[in-house]
Short mmCIF file of C-alpha atoms and ligand atoms in Angstrom, two decimals:
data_model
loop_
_atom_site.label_atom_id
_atom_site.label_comp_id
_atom_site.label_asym_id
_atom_site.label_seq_id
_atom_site.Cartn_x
_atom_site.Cartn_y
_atom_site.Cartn_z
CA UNK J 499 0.00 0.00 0.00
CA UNK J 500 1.11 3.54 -1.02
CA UNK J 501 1.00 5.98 1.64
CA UNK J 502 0.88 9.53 0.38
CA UNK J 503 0.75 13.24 2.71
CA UNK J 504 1.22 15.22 -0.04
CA UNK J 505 -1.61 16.63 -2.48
CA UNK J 506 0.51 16.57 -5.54
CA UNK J 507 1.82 13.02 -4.75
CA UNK J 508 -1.19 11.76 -4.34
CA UNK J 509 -2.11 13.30 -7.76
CA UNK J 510 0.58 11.50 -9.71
CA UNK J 511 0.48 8.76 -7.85
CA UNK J 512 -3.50 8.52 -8.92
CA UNK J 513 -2.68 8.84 -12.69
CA UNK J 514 -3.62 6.32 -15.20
CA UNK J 515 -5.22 4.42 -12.03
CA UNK J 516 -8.49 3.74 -13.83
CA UNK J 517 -11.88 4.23 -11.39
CA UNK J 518 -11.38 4.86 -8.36
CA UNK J 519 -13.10 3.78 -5.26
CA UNK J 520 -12.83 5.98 -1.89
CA UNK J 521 -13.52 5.58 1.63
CA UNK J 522 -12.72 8.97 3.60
CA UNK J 523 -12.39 7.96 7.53
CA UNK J 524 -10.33 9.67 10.49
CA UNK J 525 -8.83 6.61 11.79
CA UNK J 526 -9.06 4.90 14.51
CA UNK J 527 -10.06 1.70 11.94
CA UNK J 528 -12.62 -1.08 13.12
CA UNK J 529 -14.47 -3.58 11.12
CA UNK J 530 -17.25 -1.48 9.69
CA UNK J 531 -14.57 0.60 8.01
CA UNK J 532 -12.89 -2.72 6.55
CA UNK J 533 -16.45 -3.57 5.50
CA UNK J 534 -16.19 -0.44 3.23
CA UNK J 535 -12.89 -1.18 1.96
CA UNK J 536 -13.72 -4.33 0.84
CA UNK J 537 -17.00 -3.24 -0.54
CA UNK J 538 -15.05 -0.46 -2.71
CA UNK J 539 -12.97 -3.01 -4.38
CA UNK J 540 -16.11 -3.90 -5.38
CA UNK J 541 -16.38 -0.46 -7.02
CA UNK J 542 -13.33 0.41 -8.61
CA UNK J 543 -9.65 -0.26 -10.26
CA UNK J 544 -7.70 1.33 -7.27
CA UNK J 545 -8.75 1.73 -3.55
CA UNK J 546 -7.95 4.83 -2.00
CA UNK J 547 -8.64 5.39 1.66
CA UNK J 548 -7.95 8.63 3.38
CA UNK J 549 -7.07 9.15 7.57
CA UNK J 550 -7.72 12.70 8.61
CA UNK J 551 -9.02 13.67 11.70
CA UNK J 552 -11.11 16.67 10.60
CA UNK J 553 -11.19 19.67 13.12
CA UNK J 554 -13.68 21.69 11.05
CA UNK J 555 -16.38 18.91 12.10
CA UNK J 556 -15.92 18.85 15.60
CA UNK J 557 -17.59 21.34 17.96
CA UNK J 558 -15.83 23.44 20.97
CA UNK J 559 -16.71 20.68 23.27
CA UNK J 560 -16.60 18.15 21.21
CA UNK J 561 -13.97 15.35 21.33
CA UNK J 562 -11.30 16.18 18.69
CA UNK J 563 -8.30 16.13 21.56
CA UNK J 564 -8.94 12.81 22.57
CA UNK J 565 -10.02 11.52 19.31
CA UNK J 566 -7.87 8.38 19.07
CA UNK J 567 -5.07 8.22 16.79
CA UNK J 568 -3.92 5.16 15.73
CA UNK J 569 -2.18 5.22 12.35
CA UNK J 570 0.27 2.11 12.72
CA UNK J 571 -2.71 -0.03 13.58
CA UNK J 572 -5.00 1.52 10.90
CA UNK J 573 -2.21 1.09 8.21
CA UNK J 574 -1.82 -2.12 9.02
CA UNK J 575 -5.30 -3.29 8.63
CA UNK J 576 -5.88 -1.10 5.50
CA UNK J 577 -2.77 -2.50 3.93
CA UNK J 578 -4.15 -6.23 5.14
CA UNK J 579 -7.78 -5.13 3.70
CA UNK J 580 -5.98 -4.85 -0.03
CA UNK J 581 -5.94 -0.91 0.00
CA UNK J 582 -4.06 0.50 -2.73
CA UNK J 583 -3.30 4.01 -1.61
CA UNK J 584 -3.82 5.90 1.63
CA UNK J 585 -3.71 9.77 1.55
CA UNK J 586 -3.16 10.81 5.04
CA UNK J 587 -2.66 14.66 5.37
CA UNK J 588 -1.56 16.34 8.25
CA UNK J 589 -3.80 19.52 8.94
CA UNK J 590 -1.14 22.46 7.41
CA UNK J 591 -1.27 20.15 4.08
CA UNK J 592 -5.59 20.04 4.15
CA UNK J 593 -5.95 23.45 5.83
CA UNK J 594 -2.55 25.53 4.82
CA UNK J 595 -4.84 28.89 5.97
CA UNK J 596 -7.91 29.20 7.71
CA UNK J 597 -10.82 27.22 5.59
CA UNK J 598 -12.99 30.81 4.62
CA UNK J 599 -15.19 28.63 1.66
CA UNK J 600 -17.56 25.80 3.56
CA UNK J 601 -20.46 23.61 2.16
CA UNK J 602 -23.39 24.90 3.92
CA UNK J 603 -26.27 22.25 4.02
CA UNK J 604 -29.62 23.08 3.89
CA UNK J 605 -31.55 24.65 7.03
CA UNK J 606 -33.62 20.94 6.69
CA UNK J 607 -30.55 19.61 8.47
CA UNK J 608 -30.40 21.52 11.14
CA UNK J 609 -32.37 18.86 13.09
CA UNK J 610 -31.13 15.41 14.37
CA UNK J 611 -27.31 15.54 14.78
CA UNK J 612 -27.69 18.89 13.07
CA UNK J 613 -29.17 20.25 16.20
CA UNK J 614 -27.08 19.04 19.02
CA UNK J 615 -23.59 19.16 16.95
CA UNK J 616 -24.16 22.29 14.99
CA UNK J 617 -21.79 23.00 12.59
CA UNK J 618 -21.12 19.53 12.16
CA UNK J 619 -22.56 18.64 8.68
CA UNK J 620 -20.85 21.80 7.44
CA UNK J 621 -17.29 20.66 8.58
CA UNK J 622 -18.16 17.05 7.13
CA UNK J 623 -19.39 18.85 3.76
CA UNK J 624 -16.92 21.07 3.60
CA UNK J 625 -13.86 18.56 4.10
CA UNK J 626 -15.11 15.60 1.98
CA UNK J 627 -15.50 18.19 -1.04
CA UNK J 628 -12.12 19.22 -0.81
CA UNK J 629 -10.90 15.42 -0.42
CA UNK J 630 -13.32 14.67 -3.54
CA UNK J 631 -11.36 17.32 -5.13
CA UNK J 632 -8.40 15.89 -4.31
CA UNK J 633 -8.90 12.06 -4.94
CA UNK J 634 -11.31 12.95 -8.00
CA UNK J 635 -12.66 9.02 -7.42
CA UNK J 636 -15.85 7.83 -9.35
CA UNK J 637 -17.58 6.47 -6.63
CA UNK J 638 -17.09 6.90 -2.58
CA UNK J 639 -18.17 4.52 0.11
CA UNK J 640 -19.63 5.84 4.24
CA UNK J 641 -21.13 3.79 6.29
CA UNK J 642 -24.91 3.93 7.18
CA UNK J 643 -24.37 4.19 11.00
CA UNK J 644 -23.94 7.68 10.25
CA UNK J 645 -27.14 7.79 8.54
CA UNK J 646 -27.76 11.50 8.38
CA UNK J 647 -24.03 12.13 7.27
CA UNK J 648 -24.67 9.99 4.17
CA UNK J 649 -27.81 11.63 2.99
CA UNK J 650 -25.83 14.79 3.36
CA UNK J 651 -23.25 13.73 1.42
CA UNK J 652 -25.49 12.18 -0.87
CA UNK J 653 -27.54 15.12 -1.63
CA UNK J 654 -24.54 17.38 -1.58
CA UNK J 655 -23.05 15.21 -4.57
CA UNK J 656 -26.34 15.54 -6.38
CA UNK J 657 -27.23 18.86 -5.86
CA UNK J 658 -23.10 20.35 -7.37
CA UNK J 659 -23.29 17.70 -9.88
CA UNK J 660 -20.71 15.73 -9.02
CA UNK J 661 -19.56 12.57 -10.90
CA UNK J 662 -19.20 10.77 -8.25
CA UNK J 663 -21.58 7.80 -6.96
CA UNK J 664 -22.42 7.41 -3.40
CA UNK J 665 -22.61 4.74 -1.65
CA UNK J 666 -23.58 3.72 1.86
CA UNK J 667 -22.22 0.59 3.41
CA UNK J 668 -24.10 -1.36 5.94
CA UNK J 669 -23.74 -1.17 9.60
CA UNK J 670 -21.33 -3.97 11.33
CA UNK J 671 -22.02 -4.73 14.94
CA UNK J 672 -20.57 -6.62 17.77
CA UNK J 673 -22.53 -10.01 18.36
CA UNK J 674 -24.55 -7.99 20.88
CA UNK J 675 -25.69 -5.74 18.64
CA UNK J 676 -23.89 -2.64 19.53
CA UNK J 677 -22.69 -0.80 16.36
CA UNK J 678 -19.14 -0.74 15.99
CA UNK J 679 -17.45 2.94 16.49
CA UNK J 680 -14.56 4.82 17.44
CA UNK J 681 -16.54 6.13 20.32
CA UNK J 682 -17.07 2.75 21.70
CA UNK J 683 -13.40 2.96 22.99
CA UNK J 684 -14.83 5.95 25.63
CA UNK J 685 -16.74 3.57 27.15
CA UNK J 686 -15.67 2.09 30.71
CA UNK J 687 -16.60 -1.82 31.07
CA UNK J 688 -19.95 -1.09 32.86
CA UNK J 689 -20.84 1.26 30.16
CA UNK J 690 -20.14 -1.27 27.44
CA UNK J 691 -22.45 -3.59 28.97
CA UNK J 692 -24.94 -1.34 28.81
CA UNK J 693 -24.40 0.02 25.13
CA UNK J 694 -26.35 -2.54 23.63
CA UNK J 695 -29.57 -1.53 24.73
CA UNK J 696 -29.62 1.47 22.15
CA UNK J 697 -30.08 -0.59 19.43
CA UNK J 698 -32.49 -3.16 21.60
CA UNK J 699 -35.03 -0.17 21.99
CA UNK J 700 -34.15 0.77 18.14
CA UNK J 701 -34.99 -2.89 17.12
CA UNK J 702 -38.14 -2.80 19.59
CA UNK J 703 -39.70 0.50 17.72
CA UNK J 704 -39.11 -0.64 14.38
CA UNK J 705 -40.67 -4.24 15.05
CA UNK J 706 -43.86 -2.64 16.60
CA UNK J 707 -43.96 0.41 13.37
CA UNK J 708 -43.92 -3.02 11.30
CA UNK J 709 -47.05 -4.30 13.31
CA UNK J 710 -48.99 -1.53 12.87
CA UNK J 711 -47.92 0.58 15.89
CA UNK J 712 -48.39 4.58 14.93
CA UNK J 713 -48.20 5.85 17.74
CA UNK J 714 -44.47 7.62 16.88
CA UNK J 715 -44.46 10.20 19.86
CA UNK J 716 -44.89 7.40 22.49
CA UNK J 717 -42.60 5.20 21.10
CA UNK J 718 -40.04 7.97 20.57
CA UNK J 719 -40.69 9.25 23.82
CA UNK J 720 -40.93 5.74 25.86
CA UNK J 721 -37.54 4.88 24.43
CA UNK J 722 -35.86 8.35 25.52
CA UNK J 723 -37.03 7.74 29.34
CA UNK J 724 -35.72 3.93 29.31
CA UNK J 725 -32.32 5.16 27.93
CA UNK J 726 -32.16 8.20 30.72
CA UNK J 727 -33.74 5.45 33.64
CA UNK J 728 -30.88 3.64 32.81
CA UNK J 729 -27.73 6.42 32.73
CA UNK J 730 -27.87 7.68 29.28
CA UNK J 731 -28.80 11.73 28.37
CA UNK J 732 -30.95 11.16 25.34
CA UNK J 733 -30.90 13.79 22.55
CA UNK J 734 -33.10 12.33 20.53
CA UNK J 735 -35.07 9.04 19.54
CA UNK J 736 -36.62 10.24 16.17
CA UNK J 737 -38.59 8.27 13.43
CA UNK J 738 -38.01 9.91 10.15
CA UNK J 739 -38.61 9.09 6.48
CA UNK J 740 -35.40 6.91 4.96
CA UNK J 741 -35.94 9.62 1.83
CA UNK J 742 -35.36 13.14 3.32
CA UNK J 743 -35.03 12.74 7.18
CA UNK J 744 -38.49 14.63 7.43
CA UNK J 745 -41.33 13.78 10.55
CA UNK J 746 -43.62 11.32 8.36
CA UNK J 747 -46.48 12.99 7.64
CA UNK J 748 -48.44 9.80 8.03
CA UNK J 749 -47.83 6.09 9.51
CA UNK J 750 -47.88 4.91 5.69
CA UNK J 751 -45.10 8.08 4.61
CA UNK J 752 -42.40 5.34 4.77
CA UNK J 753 -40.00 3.51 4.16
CA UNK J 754 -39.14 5.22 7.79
CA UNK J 755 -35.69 4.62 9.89
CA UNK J 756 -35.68 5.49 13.97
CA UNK J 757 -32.80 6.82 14.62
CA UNK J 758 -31.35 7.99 18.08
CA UNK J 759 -28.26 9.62 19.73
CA UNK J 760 -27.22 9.39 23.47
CA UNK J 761 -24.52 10.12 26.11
CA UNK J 762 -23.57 6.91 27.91
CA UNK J 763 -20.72 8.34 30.21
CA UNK J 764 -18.49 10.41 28.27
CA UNK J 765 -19.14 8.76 24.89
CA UNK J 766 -22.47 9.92 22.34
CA UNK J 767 -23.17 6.90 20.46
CA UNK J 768 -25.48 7.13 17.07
CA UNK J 769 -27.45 4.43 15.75
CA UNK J 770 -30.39 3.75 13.40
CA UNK J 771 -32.91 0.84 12.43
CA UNK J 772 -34.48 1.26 9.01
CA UNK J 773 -38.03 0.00 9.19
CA UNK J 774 -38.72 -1.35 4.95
CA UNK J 775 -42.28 -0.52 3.87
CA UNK J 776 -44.56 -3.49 4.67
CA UNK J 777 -47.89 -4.64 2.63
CA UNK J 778 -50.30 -1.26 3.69
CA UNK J 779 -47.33 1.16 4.56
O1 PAF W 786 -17.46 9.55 8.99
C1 PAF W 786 -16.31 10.04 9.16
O2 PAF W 786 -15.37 9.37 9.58
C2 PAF W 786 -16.08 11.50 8.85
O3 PAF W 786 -17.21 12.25 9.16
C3 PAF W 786 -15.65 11.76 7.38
C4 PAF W 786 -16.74 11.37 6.40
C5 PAF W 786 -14.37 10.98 7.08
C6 PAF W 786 -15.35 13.25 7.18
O4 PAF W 786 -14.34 13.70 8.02
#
């Protein structure tokens, strides 16, 4: 595996590599980012993966300090995973002067993560244009535990016209359910026992929307008070429509996904269920 800090370097060293495939991470690697890796070979002559711990993303209390770093690990398992090139920037290489030019996304974002982190999409936006720029790949690969990201992203690419395919890899869990993430690492042994009931109570509401259950705000609201019974701060427990995010405007305005973010400790851990349209929905 090439590893490459340098824009220009990684420009020749991208010539005459045919399509290419992309998965932009910040370290810190775990399965579901091997998933994607493996998925984009799928995808494309070359693999190109990119480690970059994006400051423009994170909020003034947010973790970006103590956001592991582990690039020995992570090149190891990227160059294990059959990853052709890494482009791993340090910050004065991405951001030689203060980023003045950001991808705004719409004021319809500003809900979900978009409320409690705000700012966020617009760093994410913002940084994965410029690596798009950059990498110029045909298609790129994110994972769907960050569900809103991806739309984002998704949209973003649609709405500038980019040639470049999006595509969102499915979420890999530990055998209890809890979906993998860098933020799992925060968690202290009695927390990580306890992890796994965010995506229990995610399971639960998307089994009973299947049944028939419409009642949204009890469900939404039933699963906030079990999570903060049991030590979590809830932000939200939200079920949205899979197409724009949006409050369905009736129980059959799906295909819906519940989605859900919550403190456990120190760490906020994000996960979704989508809920496929059944016969009457
Ligand atoms: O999902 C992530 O790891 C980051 O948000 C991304 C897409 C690499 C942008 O920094």
């Amino acid at each position: 595996m090439q590893i490459h800090s340098s824009i220009p370097e990684l420009r020749a060293a991208l010539r005459e590599r045919g399509r290419i495939a992309f998965v932009p991470t910040m370290g810190n690697l775990h399965a579901g980012h091997i998933a994607l890796m493996q998925e984009a070979r799928a995808h494309g002559d070359a693999v190109v993966a990119s480690i970059f711990v994006n400051r423009l993303q994170f909020g003034p209390n947010d973790d970006f300090d103590r956001y592991p770093r582990t690039f020995d690990a992570d090149c190891a398992q990227l160059a294990a995973a059959g990853v052709d090139l890494l482009f791993a920037p340090g910050e004065q290489e991405l951001y030689p002067e203060p980023q003045a030019y950001h991808v705004e996304p719409p004021a319809s974002q500003n809900q979900l993560d978009g409320e409690f982190r705000p700012g966020h999409f617009r760093g994410v936006a913002t940084v994965v244009l410029k690596l798009f720029n950059i990498v110029q790949p045909q298609v790129a690969l994110f994972g769907k535990k960050d569900y809103q990201q991806l739309m984002v992203l998704r949209n973003m690419s649609r709405q500038l016209a980019l040639p470049i395919a999006i595509v969102g890899g499915e979420t890999v869990r530990a055998a209890d359910g809890l979906a993998l993430s860098s933020r799992n690492g925060y968690l202290s042994p009695g927390e990580r026992a306890e992890a796994p009931r965010l995506h229990r109570l995610l399971q639960r509401i998307a089994t009973a929307v299947a049944a028939g259950d419409a009642d949204f705000a009890r469900l939404e609201a039933d699963a906030a008070a079990e999570l903060d019974r049991n030590g979590w701060r809830t932000d939200y427990v939200a079920l949205r429509r899979q197409a724009d995010l949006q409050p369905p405007r009736s129980p059959d305005d799906g295909p819906l996904v519940v989605l859900a973010a919550s403190r456990l400790g120190s760490a906020r851990l994000i996960d979704n269920v989508e809920i496929p349209a059944c016969d009457g929905r």
